[in-house]
């Protein structure tokens, strides 16, 4: 692992005076890697928009279902997880390597607290490979270049972009990021993506004031998008059933999952 800084270097970049998404998200799903400021902001957002904790859990559960499906049913053995956030139970490499121990996983993030947990991320099955790239989602070419040191980009890759393009505020830029990453992987690769929405059909109206509060009190800034803009991230790809739906409703394991205002989908590159 040559890209991740040492814990000391990560600490130098860590700002515990301002709430940060990776830590607040970790707090919402019951993790321990967060601070008092993250609790305060997280609790206030949850008081404005109580379903946010359901969104956090549903997003995490979607990741598990998608990775298991791709590894077990589609034979995917390579995963590029962009914006992975803090490690918790059942990270991408753990899920994939339970199905296929020889799976290769590259995590991408640029948050200092994630960097400090890189060793946790890098404890995978001996038969496979798990690596970490310190890079920003706004720089897809660097992501692809560094991921190629671990992944064979002539073979299918599942690109995981869960809750990350919502931090790219310019929609055209976000679309270009998805396009450039998917252009670098071959036919038979997959895009796995979730994104918050303000669509009333999913109960998303409350996202707008909650995100406004977030943007005034935490970092990085975030945006929700409508169905059409989120669907455009999949241009040139073919949706797997059931298409673009609330992430909790993508191949659910329970009969009546809670509908959350977070779209999720898996699509294949023809």
Coordinates of C-alpha atoms in Angstrom, one line a residue:
X1 CA 0.0 0.0 0.0
X2 CA 2.0 2.9 -1.2
X3 CA -0.6 5.7 -1.5
X4 CA -1.9 6.0 2.0
X5 CA -0.1 8.4 4.4
X6 CA 1.0 7.3 7.8
X7 CA -1.4 7.9 10.8
X8 CA 0.7 10.9 11.8
X9 CA 0.3 12.4 8.3
X10 CA -3.5 11.7 8.5
X11 CA -3.7 13.3 11.9
X12 CA -2.1 16.5 10.5
X13 CA -5.0 16.8 8.1
X14 CA -7.7 15.9 10.5
X15 CA -10.1 18.7 11.7
X16 CA -12.2 17.7 14.6
X17 CA -13.7 21.2 15.1
X18 CA -16.1 20.7 12.1
X19 CA -18.5 17.8 11.5
X20 CA -17.4 15.7 8.6
X21 CA -19.6 13.4 6.5
X22 CA -17.6 10.3 6.9
X23 CA -17.7 10.5 10.7
X24 CA -21.4 11.6 10.9
X25 CA -22.4 8.7 8.6
X26 CA -20.4 6.4 10.8
X27 CA -22.3 7.8 13.8
X28 CA -25.6 7.3 12.2
X29 CA -24.9 3.6 11.5
X30 CA -23.7 3.0 15.1
X31 CA -19.9 3.3 14.5
X32 CA -17.4 4.6 17.0
X33 CA -15.1 6.7 14.8
X34 CA -16.6 10.1 15.4
X35 CA -16.5 13.1 17.6
X36 CA -18.8 15.3 19.7
X37 CA -19.2 17.8 16.9
X38 CA -20.3 15.0 14.6
X39 CA -22.9 13.9 17.2
X40 CA -24.3 17.4 17.5
X41 CA -24.6 18.0 13.8
X42 CA -25.8 14.4 13.2
X43 CA -28.5 14.7 15.8
X44 CA -29.7 18.0 14.5
X45 CA -30.0 16.7 11.0
X46 CA -31.8 13.7 12.3
X47 CA -34.2 15.9 14.2
X48 CA -35.0 17.8 11.0
X49 CA -35.1 14.7 8.8
X50 CA -35.6 11.6 11.0
X51 CA -35.4 9.2 8.0
X52 CA -31.7 10.0 7.6
X53 CA -30.7 7.1 9.9
X54 CA -32.9 4.8 7.8
X55 CA -31.1 6.1 4.7
X56 CA -27.7 5.4 6.2
X57 CA -28.7 1.8 7.1
X58 CA -30.4 1.2 3.8
X59 CA -27.4 2.4 1.8
X60 CA -25.1 0.1 3.8
X61 CA -27.5 -2.9 3.3
X62 CA -27.7 -2.1 -0.4
X63 CA -23.9 -2.3 -0.7
X64 CA -24.0 -5.8 0.9
X65 CA -26.7 -7.1 -1.5
X66 CA -25.1 -5.6 -4.6
X67 CA -21.6 -7.0 -3.8
X68 CA -22.9 -10.4 -2.9
X69 CA -25.0 -10.5 -6.1
X70 CA -22.1 -9.4 -8.4
X71 CA -19.6 -11.8 -6.8
X72 CA -21.9 -14.8 -6.5
X73 CA -24.2 -14.4 -9.6
X74 CA -22.1 -12.5 -12.1
X75 CA -18.6 -13.8 -11.2
X76 CA -17.1 -10.3 -10.5
X77 CA -13.7 -10.6 -8.9
X78 CA -12.6 -6.9 -9.0
X79 CA -14.2 -4.0 -7.1
X80 CA -13.3 -0.3 -7.2
X81 CA -15.0 1.3 -4.2
X82 CA -14.8 5.1 -4.7
X83 CA -15.7 7.2 -1.6
X84 CA -15.7 4.2 0.7
X85 CA -15.9 6.1 4.0
X86 CA -15.0 4.7 7.3
X87 CA -14.6 0.9 7.7
X88 CA -17.3 -0.8 9.6
X89 CA -18.8 -4.3 9.6
X90 CA -19.0 -6.0 6.2
X91 CA -16.9 -3.8 4.1
X92 CA -16.8 -4.5 0.3
X93 CA -13.7 -6.7 0.5
X94 CA -15.1 -8.8 3.3
X95 CA -18.4 -9.4 1.5
X96 CA -16.7 -10.2 -1.9
X97 CA -13.9 -12.4 -0.4
X98 CA -16.4 -14.4 1.5
X99 CA -17.9 -15.4 -1.8
X100 CA -14.6 -15.5 -3.7
X101 CA -11.4 -15.3 -1.6
X102 CA -9.3 -14.3 -4.6
X103 CA -11.3 -11.1 -5.2
X104 CA -9.3 -7.9 -5.6
X105 CA -10.6 -4.7 -4.1
X106 CA -9.3 -1.1 -4.3
X107 CA -10.8 1.5 -1.9
X108 CA -10.6 5.2 -2.8
X109 CA -11.1 8.1 -0.4
X110 CA -9.4 11.3 0.6
X111 CA -10.7 11.8 4.2
X112 CA -7.9 11.8 6.8
X113 CA -9.7 9.7 9.3
X114 CA -10.3 7.1 6.7
X115 CA -6.6 7.2 5.9
X116 CA -5.8 6.5 9.6
X117 CA -8.0 3.3 9.3
X118 CA -6.4 2.1 6.1
X119 CA -4.8 -0.9 7.9
X120 CA -8.2 -2.0 9.0
X121 CA -9.4 -1.8 5.4
X122 CA -6.4 -3.8 4.2
X123 CA -6.9 -6.9 6.2
X124 CA -8.4 -9.2 3.5
X125 CA -8.2 -12.8 2.5
X126 CA -4.7 -14.1 1.8
X127 CA -5.8 -15.3 -1.6
X128 CA -7.0 -11.9 -2.7
X129 CA -5.8 -8.3 -2.7
X130 CA -7.1 -5.3 -0.9
X131 CA -5.6 -1.9 -1.5
X132 CA -6.2 1.7 -0.7
X133 CA -5.8 4.8 -2.9
X134 CA -5.7 8.3 -1.5
X135 CA -7.5 10.3 -4.2
X136 CA -10.4 12.8 -4.7
X137 CA -13.5 11.8 -6.6
X138 CA -13.1 15.1 -8.6
X139 CA -9.9 13.5 -10.1
X140 CA -11.1 10.4 -11.9
X141 CA -8.0 10.0 -14.1
X142 CA -5.8 9.7 -11.0
X143 CA -8.3 7.2 -9.5
X144 CA -8.1 5.0 -12.6
X145 CA -4.3 5.3 -12.9
X146 CA -3.7 4.3 -9.3
X147 CA -6.4 1.6 -9.2
X148 CA -4.7 0.0 -12.3
X149 CA -1.7 -0.8 -10.1
X150 CA -3.9 -3.4 -8.3
X151 CA -6.8 -4.1 -10.7
X152 CA -6.6 -5.6 -14.2
X153 CA -8.6 -3.1 -16.2
X154 CA -8.8 -5.5 -19.1
X155 CA -11.2 -7.7 -17.0
X156 CA -14.6 -6.6 -15.6
X157 CA -14.7 -4.3 -12.6
X158 CA -17.6 -3.4 -10.3
X159 CA -17.3 0.4 -9.8
X160 CA -18.9 1.3 -6.4
X161 CA -20.0 4.9 -6.1
X162 CA -22.3 4.8 -3.1
X163 CA -23.3 8.3 -1.8
X164 CA -20.3 10.0 -3.4
X165 CA -21.5 11.9 -6.5
X166 CA -23.8 14.0 -4.2
X167 CA -20.6 15.7 -3.0
X168 CA -19.9 16.8 -6.6
X169 CA -22.1 19.9 -6.7
X170 CA -21.9 20.5 -10.4
X171 CA -24.2 17.9 -12.2
X172 CA -22.3 18.0 -15.5
X173 CA -19.0 17.4 -13.6
X174 CA -20.6 14.5 -11.7
X175 CA -21.8 13.0 -14.9
X176 CA -18.4 13.4 -16.5
X177 CA -16.7 11.7 -13.5
X178 CA -19.0 8.6 -13.8
X179 CA -18.4 8.6 -17.6
X180 CA -14.6 8.7 -17.3
X181 CA -14.4 6.0 -14.8
X182 CA -16.7 3.7 -16.7
X183 CA -14.8 4.4 -19.9
X184 CA -11.7 3.0 -18.3
X185 CA -13.2 -0.4 -17.5
X186 CA -14.2 -3.1 -20.1
X187 CA -17.4 -4.5 -21.3
X188 CA -19.0 -6.6 -18.6
X189 CA -18.1 -4.1 -15.9
X190 CA -20.8 -2.7 -13.5
X191 CA -21.6 0.6 -12.0
X192 CA -23.2 0.4 -8.5
X193 CA -24.4 3.8 -7.4
X194 CA -26.6 5.4 -4.7
X195 CA -27.6 9.1 -4.5
X196 CA -29.9 11.1 -2.3
X197 CA -33.0 12.6 -3.9
X198 CA -35.6 15.3 -3.3
X199 CA -38.2 13.4 -5.3
X200 CA -41.6 13.4 -3.4
X201 CA -42.3 9.9 -4.6
X202 CA -39.6 8.7 -2.2
X203 CA -40.4 11.2 0.5
X204 CA -37.4 13.3 -0.3
X205 CA -38.7 16.8 0.2
X206 CA -37.2 17.0 3.7
X207 CA -33.7 16.5 2.2
X208 CA -33.5 20.1 1.1
X209 CA -33.7 22.0 4.4
X210 CA -31.6 19.3 6.1
X211 CA -28.9 19.6 3.5
X212 CA -29.0 23.4 3.8
X213 CA -28.3 23.1 7.5
X214 CA -25.5 20.6 6.7
X215 CA -23.9 22.8 4.2
X216 CA -23.8 25.7 6.7
X217 CA -22.4 23.6 9.6
X218 CA -20.4 20.7 8.2
X219 CA -18.2 19.5 5.4
X220 CA -18.1 18.6 2.6
X221 CA -21.1 20.3 1.0
X222 CA -23.8 18.0 -0.4
X223 CA -26.7 18.1 -2.9
X224 CA -29.7 16.0 -3.7
X225 CA -30.8 15.4 -7.3
X226 CA -33.9 14.3 -9.2
X227 CA -34.5 10.9 -10.9
X228 CA -33.5 12.2 -14.4
X229 CA -30.1 13.6 -13.3
X230 CA -29.3 10.5 -11.3
X231 CA -30.3 8.2 -14.2
X232 CA -28.0 10.2 -16.5
X233 CA -25.0 8.9 -14.5
X234 CA -25.8 5.5 -16.1
X235 CA -25.8 6.8 -19.7
X236 CA -24.5 4.1 -22.0
X237 CA -25.1 1.3 -19.4
X238 CA -27.9 -1.2 -19.1
X239 CA -29.8 -1.3 -15.8
X240 CA -30.2 -4.6 -14.1
X241 CA -33.7 -5.3 -12.6
X242 CA -35.4 -3.6 -10.9
X243 CA -33.7 -0.5 -12.3
X244 CA -33.4 2.8 -10.6
X245 CA -35.3 2.5 -7.3
X246 CA -35.1 3.4 -3.6
X247 CA -31.9 1.7 -2.6
X248 CA -33.9 -0.2 0.0
X249 CA -36.1 -1.7 -2.7
X250 CA -33.2 -3.0 -4.9
X251 CA -33.6 -6.8 -4.6
X252 CA -34.7 -6.5 -0.9
X253 CA -34.3 -9.4 1.5
X254 CA -37.5 -8.5 3.4
X255 CA -41.0 -8.4 2.0
X256 CA -41.8 -4.8 2.7
X257 CA -38.6 -2.7 3.0
X258 CA -38.9 0.9 4.2
X259 CA -38.8 3.3 1.3
X260 CA -36.0 5.8 1.7
X261 CA -35.2 8.9 -0.5
X262 CA -31.9 7.5 -1.8
X263 CA -31.9 6.1 -5.3
X264 CA -29.9 3.0 -6.0
X265 CA -29.1 0.9 -9.0
X266 CA -26.7 -1.5 -10.6
X267 CA -26.0 -1.3 -14.4
X268 CA -23.7 -3.3 -16.7
X269 CA -21.5 -1.9 -19.4
X270 CA -22.5 -3.6 -22.7

